[in-house]
Amino acid sequence: MTNSFGAVYYVFGFVVTLWLVFVSVLARLQGRACSRSTVFGLGAGVLVLSLLPLGGLPVWRWGLSIWPNPSVPFVGLICLALWPRLGGSAWFAPSDRRATWLFGAVAGTALAVQTLSPVAIDLYGGGWEGATAVGVTALLAVVSFARGNRFGALLLVAMIAWALGALESLNLWDYLVDPVYWLVSLGGGLRTWQTRGRACRCSPPLTPITPS
Amino acid sequence: MTPPQAAAARSSVAQCGRLSLRHRIIFIAVTVLVAAAVAYRGSSAGRNAPASLSGVGMTAAPSRAPDRSPAFSSSWITPVGHTESAHSCSVCLLPGGDLLAVWFGGTREGAADVALFTSRLVAGSAAWSAPVRVVDRESAQRELGRSIRKVGNAVIFPDGQGNVGMVYVTVTFGGWSGSALNYKVSRDAGQTWGPSRRLGINPLFNLSSLVRNQPIRASDGRIGLPIYHEMARTFPQLLWLTPAADGDLSQYLVRSLPGSQHLIQPSLVPLENGRVLMVLRDHGSAGRMQSAFSDDRGWTWSPAVSGDLPNPDAAVDAIRVSDGRLVLVYNDSTRGRENLRLAVSSDAGRTWRPGPVVEDEAKQEFSYPCLVEDARGRIHLTYTWKRQRIKHVEFNLAWLDQQMREGQSASP
């Protein structure tokens, strides 16, 4: 990160991610949803934990050491998942979330394949091309909004975050997708696929057409 | 999600549904406005091929006629016993005529006590200054605000704004393939250094970017620093830095060489008419030095091809000297780094004629060479000597030509 806004964004992204993990794990262990006061308490605890020094660095800086550029859509999804647990109403419909996971899986795979396998194409390089990269991102957002999908809002915020220098990377693609978002999207996609597969297998057989 | 949460979510989702037509229009309008403003701010300046190149840290136009009598000398940059191990020296010519060298030293490569040191050879002087510790694990961790396990290769260069830039490698986890690049600047010609800044180069956790050789400079002030990627797939890249007047970077971007594999540590040589030569260390099994050319000042590149010179998976370096020829330094072997030899090209890097052997000793290592020509037409070569010290060799073209004619070894 190159400015104080970047530090605030990083701490925010780190804290909400850890917060959601703790809330989810505790709910699973209890076998029921956490109460609102518990959720708030965990949030405060995670914030304090993130600022505590560990091995000469605040805990959040250990996160920065291995996950330097949390993307805006991922942080947005985390916030959208936390919000109902804090008593708010859901902002994203399932189709909005699916679009966000699909984008993370596709965009993340494209960038990872380019980095890890021998393909003669420099996709990541496109993210340095200011106006072109912004144009592509804006087009995706407009298409999303035109279809009534809220995923475009995350792309819109990502463009603003890029203009403000929220991440240490100057590449716009890093604002749109990151490796954690990519892997979680792939996992989410796989789970959805498995769930649908089970649903198909469990659905009642078609009634045979009996000749009259 | 637990049943009550799921029920709550279902009810609120039922409320939010898809965007209404009014909201779609509003969001689209806002997107267009924001995109226009953001795109205007991030204009394409500095994101296209440079119009022309000028030399940086490569070749200085001689200020006077080159020496006609052969000259050759050698000296040590690192004092005896300075560190147990010393490696990966990079040297640059400062605007005032001094040479500034940087290398890493410690108990062994990759050890936690390894630090970056600089030393200066004042113009006209014969002895290098005492090494100055400029970056170590602790200072890098403090300046970068993250965990740093070790430091590695560094390159220093004048940034064209009156400052000296340094790009260096740090590792947080794992080996060198887990490395990242950092930038720092000196506003007093390498006497003191400002804080470090992490450069975001790679989409996968910003891992596996390294640096080794000197940059080229565009006439618009941009610096084209050759870097390389080492995780899963090894390939060269060009990091284009745009220094600001205050010494910081106003912008940077990276361009990868598409389709190239097993090639690392690119060395760039600016040629005539915007052509640039890249010579590369072969990290694969070919055992040959590789070359690629750019005809648009380093922006796009031809596929790399094997040359006649051997390469034992070792760094090479090349420069264009004042008479227009190219001088290359390499290990003349397909395995091992037991010698170090010069080669000359009179046809812009298409063919190379092997020249004098600078070092040759069985079961020893002479590696990571770096070349620079000063304003007097003297060529300076620095390299790792037996992994123990950094050696400096100075010669002129008259000596090189004499050696080429006589086919002699340079070692006493």
mmCIF file with all atom_site columns, N, CA, C and O in Angstrom, chain A residues 86-103:
data_model
loop_
_atom_site.group_PDB
_atom_site.id
_atom_site.type_symbol
_atom_site.label_atom_id
_atom_site.label_alt_id
_atom_site.label_comp_id
_atom_site.label_asym_id
_atom_site.label_entity_id
_atom_site.label_seq_id
_atom_site.pdbx_PDB_ins_code
_atom_site.Cartn_x
_atom_site.Cartn_y
_atom_site.Cartn_z
_atom_site.occupancy
_atom_site.B_iso_or_equiv
_atom_site.pdbx_formal_charge
_atom_site.auth_seq_id
_atom_site.auth_comp_id
_atom_site.auth_asym_id
_atom_site.auth_atom_id
_atom_site.pdbx_PDB_model_num
ATOM 1  N N  . LEU A 1 86  ? -25.408 -9.091  11.450  1.00 0.00 ? 86  LEU A N  1
ATOM 2  C CA . LEU A 1 86  ? -25.433 -7.926  12.337  1.00 0.00 ? 86  LEU A CA 1
ATOM 3  C C  . LEU A 1 86  ? -26.827 -7.327  12.406  1.00 0.00 ? 86  LEU A C  1
ATOM 4  O O  . LEU A 1 86  ? -27.023 -6.253  12.981  1.00 0.00 ? 86  LEU A O  1
ATOM 5  N N  . GLY A 1 87  ? -27.760 -7.999  11.768  1.00 0.00 ? 87  GLY A N  1
ATOM 6  C CA . GLY A 1 87  ? -29.150 -7.547  11.852  1.00 0.00 ? 87  GLY A CA 1
ATOM 7  C C  . GLY A 1 87  ? -29.635 -6.836  10.606  1.00 0.00 ? 87  GLY A C  1
ATOM 8  O O  . GLY A 1 87  ? -30.801 -6.446  10.517  1.00 0.00 ? 87  GLY A O  1
ATOM 9  N N  . GLY A 1 88  ? -28.763 -6.645  9.648   1.00 0.00 ? 88  GLY A N  1
ATOM 10 C CA . GLY A 1 88  ? -29.186 -5.969  8.424   1.00 0.00 ? 88  GLY A CA 1
ATOM 11 C C  . GLY A 1 88  ? -29.885 -6.927  7.470   1.00 0.00 ? 88  GLY A C  1
ATOM 12 O O  . GLY A 1 88  ? -29.874 -8.143  7.675   1.00 0.00 ? 88  GLY A O  1
ATOM 13 N N  . SER A 1 89  ? -30.491 -6.374  6.454   1.00 0.00 ? 89  SER A N  1
ATOM 14 C CA . SER A 1 89  ? -31.144 -7.226  5.451   1.00 0.00 ? 89  SER A CA 1
ATOM 15 C C  . SER A 1 89  ? -30.154 -7.500  4.322   1.00 0.00 ? 89  SER A C  1
ATOM 16 O O  . SER A 1 89  ? -29.229 -6.730  4.087   1.00 0.00 ? 89  SER A O  1
ATOM 17 N N  . ALA A 1 90  ? -30.351 -8.634  3.646   1.00 0.00 ? 90  ALA A N  1
ATOM 18 C CA . ALA A 1 90  ? -29.424 -9.027  2.575   1.00 0.00 ? 90  ALA A CA 1
ATOM 19 C C  . ALA A 1 90  ? -29.498 -8.022  1.423   1.00 0.00 ? 90  ALA A C  1
ATOM 20 O O  . ALA A 1 90  ? -30.589 -7.621  1.024   1.00 0.00 ? 90  ALA A O  1
ATOM 21 N N  . TRP A 1 91  ? -28.334 -7.647  0.919   1.00 0.00 ? 91  TRP A N  1
ATOM 22 C CA . TRP A 1 91  ? -28.285 -6.695  -0.189  1.00 0.00 ? 91  TRP A CA 1
ATOM 23 C C  . TRP A 1 91  ? -28.161 -7.411  -1.531  1.00 0.00 ? 91  TRP A C  1
ATOM 24 O O  . TRP A 1 91  ? -28.501 -6.853  -2.559  1.00 0.00 ? 91  TRP A O  1
ATOM 25 N N  . PHE A 1 92  ? -27.617 -8.601  -1.484  1.00 0.00 ? 92  PHE A N  1
ATOM 26 C CA . PHE A 1 92  ? -27.402 -9.343  -2.723  1.00 0.00 ? 92  PHE A CA 1
ATOM 27 C C  . PHE A 1 92  ? -28.368 -10.517 -2.819  1.00 0.00 ? 92  PHE A C  1
ATOM 28 O O  . PHE A 1 92  ? -28.519 -11.292 -1.867  1.00 0.00 ? 92  PHE A O  1
ATOM 29 N N  . ALA A 1 93  ? -29.002 -10.656 -3.962  1.00 0.00 ? 93  ALA A N  1
ATOM 30 C CA . ALA A 1 93  ? -29.826 -11.825 -4.248  1.00 0.00 ? 93  ALA A CA 1
ATOM 31 C C  . ALA A 1 93  ? -28.891 -12.986 -4.614  1.00 0.00 ? 93  ALA A C  1
ATOM 32 O O  . ALA A 1 93  ? -27.725 -12.762 -4.947  1.00 0.00 ? 93  ALA A O  1
ATOM 33 N N  . PRO A 1 94  ? -29.384 -14.229 -4.566  1.00 0.00 ? 94  PRO A N  1
ATOM 34 C CA . PRO A 1 94  ? -28.518 -15.358 -4.945  1.00 0.00 ? 94  PRO A CA 1
ATOM 35 C C  . PRO A 1 94  ? -27.888 -15.180 -6.330  1.00 0.00 ? 94  PRO A C  1
ATOM 36 O O  . PRO A 1 94  ? -26.734 -15.549 -6.542  1.00 0.00 ? 94  PRO A O  1
ATOM 37 N N  . SER A 1 95  ? -28.629 -14.611 -7.270  1.00 0.00 ? 95  SER A N  1
ATOM 38 C CA . SER A 1 95  ? -28.064 -14.430 -8.620  1.00 0.00 ? 95  SER A CA 1
ATOM 39 C C  . SER A 1 95  ? -26.898 -13.433 -8.594  1.00 0.00 ? 95  SER A C  1
ATOM 40 O O  . SER A 1 95  ? -25.925 -13.574 -9.339  1.00 0.00 ? 95  SER A O  1
ATOM 41 N N  . ASP A 1 96  ? -26.973 -12.433 -7.719  1.00 0.00 ? 96  ASP A N  1
ATOM 42 C CA . ASP A 1 96  ? -25.875 -11.464 -7.583  1.00 0.00 ? 96  ASP A CA 1
ATOM 43 C C  . ASP A 1 96  ? -24.624 -12.168 -7.033  1.00 0.00 ? 96  ASP A C  1
ATOM 44 O O  . ASP A 1 96  ? -23.511 -11.946 -7.500  1.00 0.00 ? 96  ASP A O  1
ATOM 45 N N  . ARG A 1 97  ? -24.856 -13.016 -6.032  1.00 0.00 ? 97  ARG A N  1
ATOM 46 C CA . ARG A 1 97  ? -23.723 -13.738 -5.440  1.00 0.00 ? 97  ARG A CA 1
ATOM 47 C C  . ARG A 1 97  ? -23.129 -14.722 -6.441  1.00 0.00 ? 97  ARG A C  1
ATOM 48 O O  . ARG A 1 97  ? -21.907 -14.843 -6.550  1.00 0.00 ? 97  ARG A O  1
ATOM 49 N N  . ARG A 1 98  ? -24.007 -15.402 -7.175  1.00 0.00 ? 98  ARG A N  1
ATOM 50 C CA . ARG A 1 98  ? -23.497 -16.361 -8.170  1.00 0.00 ? 98  ARG A CA 1
ATOM 51 C C  . ARG A 1 98  ? -22.619 -15.655 -9.193  1.00 0.00 ? 98  ARG A C  1
ATOM 52 O O  . ARG A 1 98  ? -21.571 -16.146 -9.593  1.00 0.00 ? 98  ARG A O  1
ATOM 53 N N  . ALA A 1 99  ? -23.065 -14.463 -9.615  1.00 0.00 ? 99  ALA A N  1
ATOM 54 C CA . ALA A 1 99  ? -22.277 -13.712 -10.601 1.00 0.00 ? 99  ALA A CA 1
ATOM 55 C C  . ALA A 1 99  ? -20.901 -13.357 -10.027 1.00 0.00 ? 99  ALA A C  1
ATOM 56 O O  . ALA A 1 99  ? -19.879 -13.432 -10.718 1.00 0.00 ? 99  ALA A O  1
ATOM 57 N N  . THR A 1 100 ? -20.881 -13.014 -8.735  1.00 0.00 ? 100 THR A N  1
ATOM 58 C CA . THR A 1 100 ? -19.612 -12.639 -8.098  1.00 0.00 ? 100 THR A CA 1
ATOM 59 C C  . THR A 1 100 ? -18.688 -13.847 -7.990  1.00 0.00 ? 100 THR A C  1
ATOM 60 O O  . THR A 1 100 ? -17.485 -13.749 -8.267  1.00 0.00 ? 100 THR A O  1
ATOM 61 N N  . TRP A 1 101 ? -19.251 -15.000 -7.613  1.00 0.00 ? 101 TRP A N  1
ATOM 62 C CA . TRP A 1 101 ? -18.421 -16.213 -7.530  1.00 0.00 ? 101 TRP A CA 1
ATOM 63 C C  . TRP A 1 101 ? -17.934 -16.629 -8.920  1.00 0.00 ? 101 TRP A C  1
ATOM 64 O O  . TRP A 1 101 ? -16.782 -17.034 -9.092  1.00 0.00 ? 101 TRP A O  1
ATOM 65 N N  . LEU A 1 102 ? -18.829 -16.521 -9.896  1.00 0.00 ? 102 LEU A N  1
ATOM 66 C CA . LEU A 1 102 ? -18.453 -16.917 -11.264 1.00 0.00 ? 102 LEU A CA 1
ATOM 67 C C  . LEU A 1 102 ? -17.313 -16.037 -11.778 1.00 0.00 ? 102 LEU A C  1
ATOM 68 O O  . LEU A 1 102 ? -16.339 -16.522 -12.356 1.00 0.00 ? 102 LEU A O  1
ATOM 69 N N  . PHE A 1 103 ? -17.426 -14.739 -11.504 1.00 0.00 ? 103 PHE A N  1
ATOM 70 C CA . PHE A 1 103 ? -16.368 -13.821 -11.941 1.00 0.00 ? 103 PHE A CA 1
ATOM 71 C C  . PHE A 1 103 ? -15.043 -14.189 -11.268 1.00 0.00 ? 103 PHE A C  1
ATOM 72 O O  . PHE A 1 103 ? -13.992 -14.247 -11.920 1.00 0.00 ? 103 PHE A O  1
#
